[in-house]
Coordinates of C-alpha atoms in Angstrom, one line a residue:
V1 CA 25.9 -64.6 -3.0
L2 CA 28.6 -62.0 -3.9
T3 CA 26.1 -59.2 -4.8
T4 CA 24.3 -59.7 -1.5
C5 CA 27.5 -59.8 0.5
V6 CA 28.8 -56.6 -0.9
V7 CA 25.7 -54.8 0.2
F8 CA 26.2 -55.8 3.9
I9 CA 30.0 -56.0 4.4
P10 CA 30.6 -52.2 4.1
L11 CA 28.2 -51.7 7.0
I12 CA 30.8 -52.9 9.4
F13 CA 32.6 -49.6 9.0
I14 CA 29.8 -47.5 10.4
S15 CA 30.9 -45.8 13.6
G16 CA 29.3 -45.8 17.1
I17 CA 26.6 -48.1 18.5
S18 CA 24.9 -48.2 15.1
G19 CA 28.1 -49.7 13.6
A20 CA 28.1 -52.3 16.4
L21 CA 24.5 -53.3 15.5
F22 CA 25.2 -53.4 11.8
Y23 CA 28.4 -55.4 12.3
D24 CA 26.6 -58.4 13.8
Q25 CA 24.0 -58.4 11.1
A26 CA 26.5 -58.1 8.2
M27 CA 28.7 -60.9 9.5
A28 CA 25.8 -63.2 10.2
I29 CA 24.3 -62.7 6.7
T30 CA 27.7 -63.1 5.0
I31 CA 28.5 -66.3 6.9
G32 CA 25.0 -67.6 6.4
L33 CA 25.1 -67.0 2.6
L34 CA 28.5 -68.7 2.2
V35 CA 27.3 -71.7 4.2
S36 CA 24.0 -71.7 2.1
L37 CA 26.1 -71.7 -1.1
A38 CA 28.0 -74.8 0.1
V39 CA 24.9 -76.6 1.2
S40 CA 23.1 -75.9 -2.2
I41 CA 26.1 -77.4 -4.1
T42 CA 26.7 -80.4 -1.9
L43 CA 23.7 -81.5 0.2
L44 CA 20.6 -80.3 -1.7
P45 CA 21.3 -82.6 -4.7
V46 CA 21.6 -85.6 -2.3
Y47 CA 18.4 -84.7 -0.5
Y48 CA 16.6 -84.3 -3.9
R49 CA 17.9 -87.7 -5.0
I50 CA 16.7 -89.4 -1.8
F51 CA 13.3 -87.8 -1.2
Y52 CA 12.0 -86.6 -4.6
T53 CA 11.6 -89.8 -6.5
K54 CA 9.8 -90.5 -9.7
A55 CA 6.8 -91.8 -7.8
S56 CA 6.4 -88.4 -6.0
I57 CA 6.8 -86.5 -9.3
N58 CA 3.9 -88.5 -10.9
K59 CA 1.8 -88.3 -7.7
K60 CA -1.2 -86.0 -8.1
N61 CA -2.2 -83.9 -5.1
F62 CA -3.6 -80.4 -4.2
L63 CA -0.2 -78.7 -4.5
S64 CA 0.5 -80.3 -7.9
K65 CA -2.8 -79.0 -9.2
I66 CA -1.9 -75.5 -8.1
N67 CA 1.5 -75.9 -9.6
A68 CA -0.1 -77.0 -12.9
L69 CA -1.9 -73.7 -13.4
N70 CA -0.7 -71.8 -16.4
Y71 CA 0.9 -68.7 -14.8
G72 CA 2.7 -67.9 -18.0
V73 CA -0.5 -66.7 -19.7
L74 CA -1.2 -64.2 -17.0
Y75 CA 2.5 -63.0 -17.1
E76 CA 2.4 -62.7 -20.8
K77 CA -0.7 -60.4 -20.7
G78 CA 1.1 -58.1 -18.3
F79 CA 4.3 -58.2 -20.4
R80 CA 2.4 -57.3 -23.6
L81 CA 0.6 -54.4 -21.8
V82 CA 4.0 -52.9 -20.7
M83 CA 5.7 -53.4 -24.0
R84 CA 2.7 -51.8 -25.9
N85 CA 2.7 -48.8 -23.6
Q86 CA 6.3 -48.2 -23.1
V87 CA 6.0 -44.4 -22.8
W88 CA 3.5 -44.6 -20.0
S89 CA 5.6 -47.3 -18.3
W90 CA 8.7 -45.2 -18.5
L91 CA 6.8 -42.2 -17.1
L92 CA 5.6 -44.3 -14.2
F93 CA 9.0 -45.6 -13.3
I94 CA 10.6 -42.1 -13.6
F95 CA 7.9 -40.8 -11.3
M96 CA 8.8 -43.4 -8.7
I97 CA 12.5 -42.4 -8.8
G98 CA 11.6 -38.7 -8.7
A99 CA 9.3 -39.1 -5.7
I100 CA 12.1 -40.5 -3.5
Y101 CA 13.4 -37.1 -2.4
P102 CA 10.0 -35.6 -1.5
L103 CA 9.2 -38.8 0.5
F104 CA 12.6 -38.5 2.2
L105 CA 11.9 -35.0 3.3
Q106 CA 8.4 -35.9 4.4
L107 CA 9.5 -38.8 6.7
E108 CA 10.6 -38.0 10.2
K109 CA 14.3 -38.8 10.9
Q110 CA 15.1 -40.7 14.1
K111 CA 18.0 -42.7 15.3
L112 CA 15.8 -45.4 16.8
P113 CA 12.1 -46.3 16.3
H114 CA 9.4 -44.9 18.6
I115 CA 8.7 -47.3 21.4
T116 CA 5.1 -47.4 22.7
I117 CA 5.3 -46.7 26.5
D118 CA 2.8 -46.3 29.3
E119 CA 5.3 -45.4 32.1
T120 CA 7.5 -42.4 32.7
L121 CA 9.9 -40.8 35.2
L122 CA 9.0 -37.3 36.4
Y123 CA 11.9 -35.2 37.6
I124 CA 11.0 -32.3 39.8
D125 CA 13.2 -29.4 41.0
W126 CA 11.1 -27.1 43.2
N127 CA 13.9 -24.5 42.7
E128 CA 13.4 -23.2 46.2
R129 CA 15.3 -23.6 49.5
I130 CA 12.9 -26.0 51.1
H131 CA 13.3 -28.7 53.8
L132 CA 13.2 -32.4 52.9
D133 CA 9.9 -32.8 54.7
E134 CA 8.3 -30.0 52.6
N135 CA 9.7 -31.8 49.5
R136 CA 8.1 -35.0 50.6
D137 CA 4.8 -33.4 51.4
R138 CA 4.6 -31.6 48.0
T139 CA 5.4 -34.9 46.2
E140 CA 2.8 -36.8 48.1
R141 CA 0.2 -34.1 47.3
L142 CA 1.0 -34.4 43.6
I143 CA 0.6 -38.1 43.6
K144 CA -2.6 -38.0 45.6
E145 CA -4.0 -35.4 43.1
F146 CA -3.7 -37.9 40.2
D147 CA -4.0 -41.2 42.1
N148 CA -7.2 -42.2 40.2
F149 CA -5.4 -42.1 36.9
I150 CA -2.2 -43.8 38.0
V151 CA -1.8 -47.6 38.0
Q152 CA 1.4 -47.7 39.9
H153 CA 3.8 -45.1 41.4
S154 CA 6.9 -44.7 43.4
S155 CA 9.0 -41.7 44.4
L156 CA 12.5 -40.7 45.6
T157 CA 12.9 -37.4 47.4
G158 CA 16.1 -35.7 48.4
D159 CA 19.6 -37.2 48.5
Q160 CA 19.7 -41.0 48.0
Q161 CA 22.3 -43.2 49.7
F162 CA 22.1 -46.4 47.6
L163 CA 25.4 -48.1 47.2
L164 CA 25.2 -48.2 43.4
N165 CA 23.3 -45.0 42.9
H166 CA 25.3 -43.4 40.0
N167 CA 22.4 -42.1 37.9
T168 CA 20.9 -39.5 40.3
D169 CA 22.4 -36.9 42.6
L170 CA 19.4 -35.2 44.1
T171 CA 19.4 -32.3 46.6
T172 CA 16.8 -31.7 49.3
S173 CA 14.7 -29.7 46.9
E174 CA 14.5 -32.3 44.1
A175 CA 12.5 -35.5 43.6
I176 CA 12.0 -38.3 41.0
V177 CA 8.5 -39.9 40.6
Y178 CA 7.8 -43.1 38.7
L179 CA 4.4 -43.2 37.1
K180 CA 2.7 -46.0 35.3
A181 CA -0.6 -45.4 33.4
G182 CA -3.1 -47.8 31.9
S183 CA -2.2 -47.0 28.3
P184 CA 0.0 -44.7 26.3
E185 CA -3.0 -42.4 25.6
K186 CA -3.7 -42.1 29.4
L187 CA 0.0 -41.4 30.0
D188 CA -0.1 -38.3 27.7
T189 CA -3.2 -37.0 29.5
I190 CA -1.5 -37.5 32.9
Q191 CA 1.7 -35.7 31.8
T192 CA -0.4 -32.7 30.5
A193 CA -2.4 -32.5 33.7
I194 CA 0.7 -32.7 35.9
T195 CA 2.4 -30.0 34.0
N196 CA -0.6 -27.7 34.4
Y197 CA -0.8 -28.5 38.1
L198 CA 2.8 -27.7 38.8
E199 CA 2.8 -24.5 36.8
K200 CA -0.3 -23.3 38.5
N201 CA 0.7 -24.1 42.1
Y202 CA 4.5 -23.6 42.0
T203 CA 5.7 -20.8 39.8
S204 CA 9.4 -21.5 40.1
V205 CA 9.3 -25.2 39.7
R206 CA 11.3 -27.0 37.0
H207 CA 10.3 -30.4 35.8
N208 CA 10.6 -32.8 32.9
F209 CA 9.4 -36.3 31.9
S210 CA 11.8 -39.0 30.7
D211 CA 11.4 -42.6 29.6
A212 CA 11.4 -45.1 32.5
G213 CA 13.9 -47.2 30.5
N214 CA 14.2 -50.8 29.4
I215 CA 16.9 -53.2 28.4
F216 CA 17.0 -51.8 24.8
D217 CA 17.4 -48.2 26.1
L218 CA 20.3 -49.3 28.3
L219 CA 22.1 -50.9 25.3
F220 CA 21.3 -48.4 22.6
S221 CA 20.1 -45.3 24.4
D222 CA 20.7 -41.8 23.0
D223 CA 19.9 -39.4 25.9
A224 CA 20.8 -36.3 23.9
P225 CA 17.8 -34.0 23.2
P226 CA 17.0 -33.3 19.6
L227 CA 18.5 -29.8 19.8
I228 CA 20.9 -28.3 22.4
A229 CA 21.8 -24.6 22.4
K230 CA 25.1 -24.1 24.3
F231 CA 25.5 -20.5 25.5
R232 CA 29.0 -19.5 26.4
A233 CA 30.2 -16.1 27.8
T234 CA 32.5 -14.3 25.3
K235 CA 34.4 -12.5 28.1
D236 CA 34.7 -12.6 31.9
L237 CA 31.5 -11.0 33.1
G238 CA 32.2 -11.4 36.8
Q239 CA 29.2 -11.0 39.1
Q240 CA 27.1 -9.7 36.2
K241 CA 27.2 -13.1 34.5
N242 CA 24.2 -14.6 36.2
S243 CA 21.9 -11.6 35.7
K244 CA 23.0 -11.2 32.0
L245 CA 22.3 -15.0 31.5
D246 CA 18.9 -14.7 33.1
N247 CA 18.0 -11.7 30.9
F248 CA 19.2 -13.5 27.8
V249 CA 17.1 -16.6 28.5
N250 CA 14.0 -14.4 29.2
Q251 CA 14.5 -12.7 25.8
L252 CA 14.7 -16.1 24.2
K253 CA 11.4 -17.1 25.8
A254 CA 9.8 -14.0 24.4
E255 CA 11.2 -14.7 20.9
L256 CA 10.1 -18.4 21.0
P257 CA 6.8 -18.4 22.9
N258 CA 5.7 -21.7 21.3
Y259 CA 8.5 -23.7 22.9
A260 CA 8.7 -24.7 26.6
I261 CA 12.1 -23.1 27.7
E262 CA 12.9 -24.0 31.2
S263 CA 13.9 -21.4 33.7
I264 CA 17.5 -21.3 34.9
P265 CA 17.9 -23.5 38.1
W266 CA 19.4 -21.1 40.6
E267 CA 20.7 -22.0 44.1
E268 CA 20.8 -19.5 46.9
H269 CA 23.9 -19.5 49.1
L270 CA 25.6 -17.4 51.7
V271 CA 28.9 -15.6 51.0
V272 CA 31.2 -14.8 53.8
K273 CA 33.3 -11.7 52.9
I274 CA 36.3 -11.0 55.1
S275 CA 37.5 -7.5 55.4
P276 CA 41.3 -7.2 54.9
D277 CA 41.5 -3.8 56.6
K278 CA 39.9 -5.2 59.8
L279 CA 42.3 -8.2 59.7
T280 CA 45.2 -5.8 59.6
A281 CA 43.7 -3.6 62.3
F282 CA 43.2 -6.4 64.8
N283 CA 46.4 -8.2 63.8
I284 CA 44.6 -11.4 62.7
S285 CA 45.7 -13.7 59.9
F286 CA 43.4 -14.9 57.2
D287 CA 44.2 -18.6 57.9
A288 CA 43.0 -18.1 61.5
V289 CA 39.6 -16.9 60.3
Y290 CA 39.4 -19.6 57.7
R291 CA 40.1 -22.4 60.2
A292 CA 37.6 -21.0 62.7
L293 CA 34.9 -20.9 60.0
K294 CA 35.7 -24.4 58.7
S295 CA 35.6 -25.9 62.2
A296 CA 32.4 -24.0 63.2
F297 CA 30.5 -25.2 60.1
S298 CA 31.6 -28.8 60.6
E299 CA 33.8 -29.1 57.5
N300 CA 36.5 -31.0 59.3
E301 CA 35.1 -34.5 58.5
V302 CA 37.5 -37.3 59.5
L303 CA 35.7 -40.4 58.4
I304 CA 32.3 -42.0 57.8
I305 CA 31.1 -45.1 59.8
T306 CA 29.0 -47.3 57.6
E307 CA 26.6 -49.9 59.0
N308 CA 24.1 -51.5 56.7
Q309 CA 22.3 -48.4 55.2
Q310 CA 23.3 -46.1 58.1
F311 CA 26.1 -43.5 57.3
T312 CA 27.4 -41.7 60.4
P313 CA 30.0 -38.9 59.7
V314 CA 32.7 -38.3 62.3
I315 CA 33.5 -34.5 62.4
L316 CA 35.8 -32.4 64.4
G317 CA 33.5 -29.6 65.6
G318 CA 30.5 -28.8 67.7
K319 CA 26.8 -29.7 67.4
T320 CA 24.7 -28.4 64.5
R321 CA 23.3 -24.9 65.2
L322 CA 21.9 -22.0 63.3
I323 CA 24.3 -19.9 61.3
N324 CA 23.5 -16.7 63.2
E325 CA 24.1 -18.4 66.5
I326 CA 27.5 -19.6 65.4
L327 CA 28.6 -16.3 64.1
E328 CA 27.4 -14.4 67.2
E329 CA 29.4 -16.7 69.5
L330 CA 32.5 -17.4 67.4
T331 CA 35.8 -15.7 68.3
V332 CA 39.2 -15.7 66.6
P333 CA 42.5 -15.2 68.4
N334 CA 45.0 -12.7 67.1
N335 CA 48.8 -12.8 67.2
K336 CA 48.8 -11.4 70.8
G337 CA 46.4 -14.1 72.1
D338 CA 43.4 -11.8 72.4
Y339 CA 40.0 -13.1 71.1
I340 CA 38.1 -11.0 68.7
R341 CA 34.5 -11.5 67.8
L342 CA 34.2 -12.9 64.2
Q343 CA 31.1 -10.7 63.4
S344 CA 33.3 -7.6 63.5
L345 CA 35.6 -9.0 60.8
I346 CA 33.2 -10.3 58.2
K347 CA 30.1 -9.4 56.2
L348 CA 27.4 -11.9 55.3
D349 CA 25.6 -11.6 51.8
K350 CA 23.1 -13.8 50.0
E351 CA 23.8 -14.6 46.4
Q352 CA 22.4 -16.8 43.6
G353 CA 24.4 -19.1 41.5
L354 CA 23.8 -21.9 39.0
K355 CA 22.8 -25.1 40.7
T356 CA 24.9 -27.1 38.2
I357 CA 27.8 -26.1 36.0
V358 CA 28.2 -27.8 32.6
A359 CA 31.5 -27.8 30.6
G360 CA 32.9 -29.5 27.5
S361 CA 35.7 -29.2 25.1
E362 CA 34.6 -25.7 24.3
G363 CA 34.7 -24.7 28.0
E364 CA 32.0 -23.8 30.4
Y365 CA 28.5 -23.3 28.9
Y366 CA 24.8 -23.2 29.8
P367 CA 22.7 -25.7 27.8
L368 CA 19.1 -25.1 26.7
N369 CA 17.3 -28.2 25.4
F370 CA 14.6 -28.1 22.7
D371 CA 12.3 -31.0 22.1
T372 CA 11.6 -30.3 18.4
E373 CA 11.4 -31.9 15.0
Q374 CA 14.1 -31.5 12.4
E375 CA 11.9 -29.3 10.3
S376 CA 11.4 -26.8 13.1
A377 CA 15.0 -26.9 14.3
K378 CA 16.2 -24.6 11.6
S379 CA 13.9 -21.8 12.5
I380 CA 14.9 -22.1 16.2
I381 CA 18.6 -22.0 15.3
N382 CA 18.1 -18.9 13.2
T383 CA 16.2 -17.1 16.0
I384 CA 18.8 -18.0 18.6
K385 CA 21.7 -16.9 16.3
E386 CA 20.0 -13.5 15.6
L387 CA 19.5 -12.9 19.3
S388 CA 23.1 -14.0 20.1
N389 CA 24.5 -11.6 17.4
S390 CA 22.6 -8.7 19.0
N391 CA 24.0 -9.6 22.4
S392 CA 27.8 -9.3 22.7
S393 CA 27.9 -11.1 26.1
F394 CA 27.2 -14.6 24.8
E395 CA 27.9 -16.8 21.8
V396 CA 26.1 -20.0 21.0
D397 CA 26.9 -23.4 19.5
F398 CA 24.5 -26.2 18.7
D399 CA 24.4 -29.9 19.3
G400 CA 21.9 -32.7 19.8
S401 CA 20.6 -35.9 18.3
I402 CA 19.6 -34.1 15.1
Y403 CA 23.2 -33.6 14.3
S404 CA 24.2 -37.1 15.2
N405 CA 21.4 -38.5 13.1
Q406 CA 22.6 -36.4 10.1
K407 CA 26.1 -37.8 10.6
L408 CA 24.8 -41.4 10.7
L409 CA 22.7 -40.7 7.5
K410 CA 25.8 -39.3 5.7
E411 CA 27.8 -42.4 6.6
L412 CA 25.0 -44.7 5.4
I413 CA 24.8 -42.8 2.1
I414 CA 28.6 -43.1 1.6
I415 CA 28.5 -46.8 2.4
L416 CA 25.6 -47.5 0.1
T417 CA 27.4 -45.7 -2.7
I418 CA 30.4 -48.0 -2.2
S419 CA 28.1 -51.0 -2.1
L420 CA 26.6 -50.0 -5.4
L421 CA 30.0 -49.5 -7.0
L422 CA 31.1 -53.0 -5.8
L423 CA 27.8 -54.4 -7.2
Y424 CA 28.5 -52.8 -10.5
F425 CA 32.0 -54.3 -10.8
I426 CA 30.8 -57.8 -9.8
L427 CA 27.9 -57.7 -12.3
A428 CA 30.1 -56.3 -15.1
S429 CA 32.6 -59.2 -14.7
Q430 CA 29.7 -61.7 -14.5
F431 CA 27.8 -60.4 -17.6
E432 CA 31.0 -59.3 -19.4
S433 CA 29.2 -56.0 -20.1
L434 CA 29.4 -52.5 -18.9
S435 CA 25.8 -51.7 -19.6
L436 CA 23.9 -54.7 -18.3
P437 CA 24.8 -54.0 -14.6
L438 CA 23.1 -50.6 -14.9
I439 CA 19.8 -52.4 -15.5
V440 CA 20.0 -54.2 -12.1
L441 CA 21.3 -51.1 -10.3
L442 CA 18.4 -48.9 -11.6
E443 CA 16.0 -51.2 -9.8
V444 CA 17.4 -50.3 -6.4
P445 CA 16.0 -46.7 -6.3
I446 CA 12.6 -47.8 -7.5
D447 CA 12.5 -50.4 -4.7
I448 CA 13.6 -47.8 -2.2
F449 CA 10.6 -45.7 -3.3
G450 CA 8.3 -48.7 -2.4
A451 CA 10.0 -48.9 1.0
L452 CA 9.5 -45.2 1.7
V453 CA 5.9 -45.3 0.6
F454 CA 5.0 -48.0 3.1
L455 CA 6.9 -46.2 5.9
W456 CA 4.9 -43.0 5.1
L457 CA 1.6 -44.8 4.8
F458 CA 2.0 -46.5 8.2
G459 CA 3.3 -43.4 10.0
E460 CA 6.8 -44.7 10.7
S461 CA 10.0 -42.7 10.6
L462 CA 13.3 -43.2 8.8
N463 CA 15.4 -44.7 11.5
L464 CA 18.1 -47.2 12.1
M465 CA 15.8 -50.2 11.8
S466 CA 14.0 -49.0 8.7
I467 CA 17.4 -48.3 7.0
I468 CA 18.4 -51.9 7.9
G469 CA 15.2 -53.0 6.3
I470 CA 16.0 -51.0 3.1
I471 CA 19.5 -52.6 2.9
V472 CA 18.1 -56.1 3.5
M473 CA 15.5 -55.6 0.8
S474 CA 18.0 -54.2 -1.7
G475 CA 20.3 -57.2 -1.1
I476 CA 17.4 -59.7 -1.7
I477 CA 15.3 -58.2 -4.5
I478 CA 18.2 -57.6 -7.0
N479 CA 18.9 -61.4 -7.0
D480 CA 15.8 -62.0 -9.0
S481 CA 16.8 -59.4 -11.6
I482 CA 20.3 -60.9 -11.8
L483 CA 19.0 -64.4 -12.5
K484 CA 16.4 -63.1 -14.9
I485 CA 19.0 -61.3 -17.0
D486 CA 21.2 -64.4 -16.9
T487 CA 18.3 -66.4 -18.2
I488 CA 17.7 -63.9 -21.0
N489 CA 21.3 -64.1 -22.0
Q490 CA 21.2 -67.9 -22.2
L491 CA 18.1 -67.8 -24.3
R492 CA 19.7 -65.3 -26.7
K493 CA 22.7 -67.6 -27.1
Q494 CA 20.3 -70.4 -28.0
G495 CA 18.9 -68.4 -30.9
Y496 CA 15.8 -66.8 -29.4
S497 CA 14.8 -63.4 -30.7
L498 CA 14.9 -60.5 -28.2
I499 CA 11.2 -60.2 -27.6
R500 CA 10.8 -64.0 -27.4
A501 CA 13.8 -64.3 -25.0
L502 CA 12.3 -61.6 -22.7
A503 CA 8.8 -63.4 -22.7
V504 CA 10.2 -66.9 -22.1
A505 CA 12.7 -65.7 -19.4
G506 CA 9.8 -64.0 -17.6
Q507 CA 7.7 -67.1 -17.7
R508 CA 10.6 -69.3 -16.4
R509 CA 11.5 -66.9 -13.6
L510 CA 7.9 -66.0 -12.6
K511 CA 7.5 -68.7 -9.9
P512 CA 10.9 -68.2 -8.3
I513 CA 10.4 -64.5 -8.1
L514 CA 6.9 -64.8 -6.6
M515 CA 8.1 -67.5 -4.2
T516 CA 11.0 -65.2 -3.0
S517 CA 8.8 -62.2 -2.5
L518 CA 5.8 -64.0 -0.9
T519 CA 7.8 -66.0 1.6
T520 CA 9.7 -62.9 2.7
I521 CA 6.5 -60.7 2.9
L522 CA 4.5 -63.4 4.7
A523 CA 7.3 -64.0 7.2
L524 CA 7.3 -60.3 8.1
L525 CA 3.5 -59.6 8.2
P526 CA 3.0 -60.7 11.9
F527 CA 5.2 -57.7 13.0
L528 CA 2.5 -55.3 11.8
F529 CA -0.2 -56.8 14.0
I530 CA 1.5 -57.6 17.3
S531 CA 2.5 -55.2 20.2
G532 CA 5.4 -54.9 22.5
I533 CA 8.9 -53.5 22.4
G534 CA 10.1 -56.2 20.0
A535 CA 7.3 -55.4 17.5
D536 CA 7.9 -51.7 17.8
L537 CA 11.5 -52.2 16.9
Q538 CA 10.9 -54.6 14.0
R539 CA 7.9 -52.9 12.5
P540 CA 9.9 -50.2 10.5
L541 CA 12.2 -52.9 9.2
A542 CA 9.3 -55.1 8.2
L543 CA 7.5 -52.2 6.5
A544 CA 10.6 -51.3 4.5
V545 CA 11.2 -54.8 3.3
I546 CA 7.5 -55.5 2.5
G547 CA 7.2 -52.2 0.6
G548 CA 10.4 -52.7 -1.3
M549 CA 9.7 -56.3 -2.1
T550 CA 6.2 -55.5 -3.3
I551 CA 7.4 -52.8 -5.8
G552 CA 10.5 -54.8 -6.5
T553 CA 8.5 -57.9 -7.6
V554 CA 6.7 -55.8 -10.3
V555 CA 10.0 -54.2 -11.3
S556 CA 11.7 -57.5 -11.7
L557 CA 8.9 -58.9 -13.7
Y558 CA 8.2 -56.0 -16.1
F559 CA 10.7 -53.1 -15.8
I560 CA 13.8 -55.2 -16.1
P561 CA 12.6 -56.7 -19.5
L562 CA 11.7 -53.1 -20.6
L563 CA 15.2 -51.8 -19.7
F564 CA 16.8 -54.8 -21.4
Y565 CA 14.7 -54.2 -24.5
R566 CA 15.6 -50.5 -24.8
L567 CA 19.3 -51.3 -24.2
K568 CA 19.6 -54.2 -26.7
N569 CA 17.1 -53.2 -29.4
K570 CA 19.5 -51.6 -31.7
P571 CA 18.2 -50.2 -35.0

């Protein structure tokens, strides 16, 4: 009970949402083990006394015949094989430990397991100044183009006025389309076809696909892309900032042609420039011009009348007109009461600016997202750094889920190290030995090898759920080795020789070890053959436990006696 608890209790100190998930599991297992210990001491003897009478012991049935089979003979053959080929046995176990690092590098690292999906959200920014009707027509043509491949669809175009709409803030040139396909494979085909269609027909369009979302995503979502490059101006570039940023991104596209780097979302706007010399010449104040423009362009909003889904603004100003008409007719009074035409005081220019401005603790920056694997991220980072070093206008920092996953992994390594130290101290006090606990602890890396092998064979990643599975497996499988060593020690105290004690202890612990492993493995097997979000989440955990328990059973039966023999067989 203690050795299992010390594996789980340190997990409550993990930070973030992962810590919240581990906390419940650690507390549940710890409380369950303590209650189980109390039940085994108090209730189980009573139940055994009531239900397992002498009559039932002497009764012959199918299960009693299976139980009567001589498993000890089979175990003894395997035990003799290992002891007679100790060099090969050691080489095999050393190979398993050494293969952990290559397997770790080979496995993909994710925060959460991959969920099988057949639906997606398509975000479209036409990146042009278009009317809402044109936006709607383009979106409808897109859906009609792929209607035969889509099971269900829905779309939102332009600004939405839902009461609780806090997730999207669309402009008239943006749209969100929900698409549902018949299968995950068809969804991939549709996404590729839509990308080709948009890039062929609308050269300036920006689009991306995102998960439609489910309850698990709402609770444990990590919206950060794998890699985010944050470009920040090193100095005040003034009006040249936008052009320099655009050139920098184009250079990056040329350096990284294999990665889809989105174009910068620009927004065209009009800039009214007031001439100070003309204001002085006509004796007009700046505030008078500002008030006239604000009133003319209906910026004096007093309130909004809301009725059901209708929103009516109350504005101090005239009816909506074209900008040129307003400026041609607009006049401004000077200090003498004379009215001067506004067009003689201002100059109208068209400029482009960023559609959205992003800022953080490091100040304002422009983000570029890269959907890449951890192995490819290093080359991307090096390329961006080289380009940034040759361009004195911008500097770059990096962020993304790759970095948060590495932080989580470091926390887990530290916590597992603490757990192993606690295990060592508990076992040292139990066995009254400083060397015997090492036998049990050496089993853990071999069992981890089994877990990683199964994850690799079934194409799963190293994620939060598979790490939970490795921890669960480590807490369960070492119990067999602890009890086996305890049995060996008891037999040694009764006068058994070392080899005889190892053989007899293995025969006595054979059935409990097999029962523990088989019941755990059989309970988790269904997760490998069912579908759905629950199965997708539990499959990495099940594979890690099954792989670790499979290898761990062999280790408990044969490697633990071999280690004990080498440790205690003094010349």
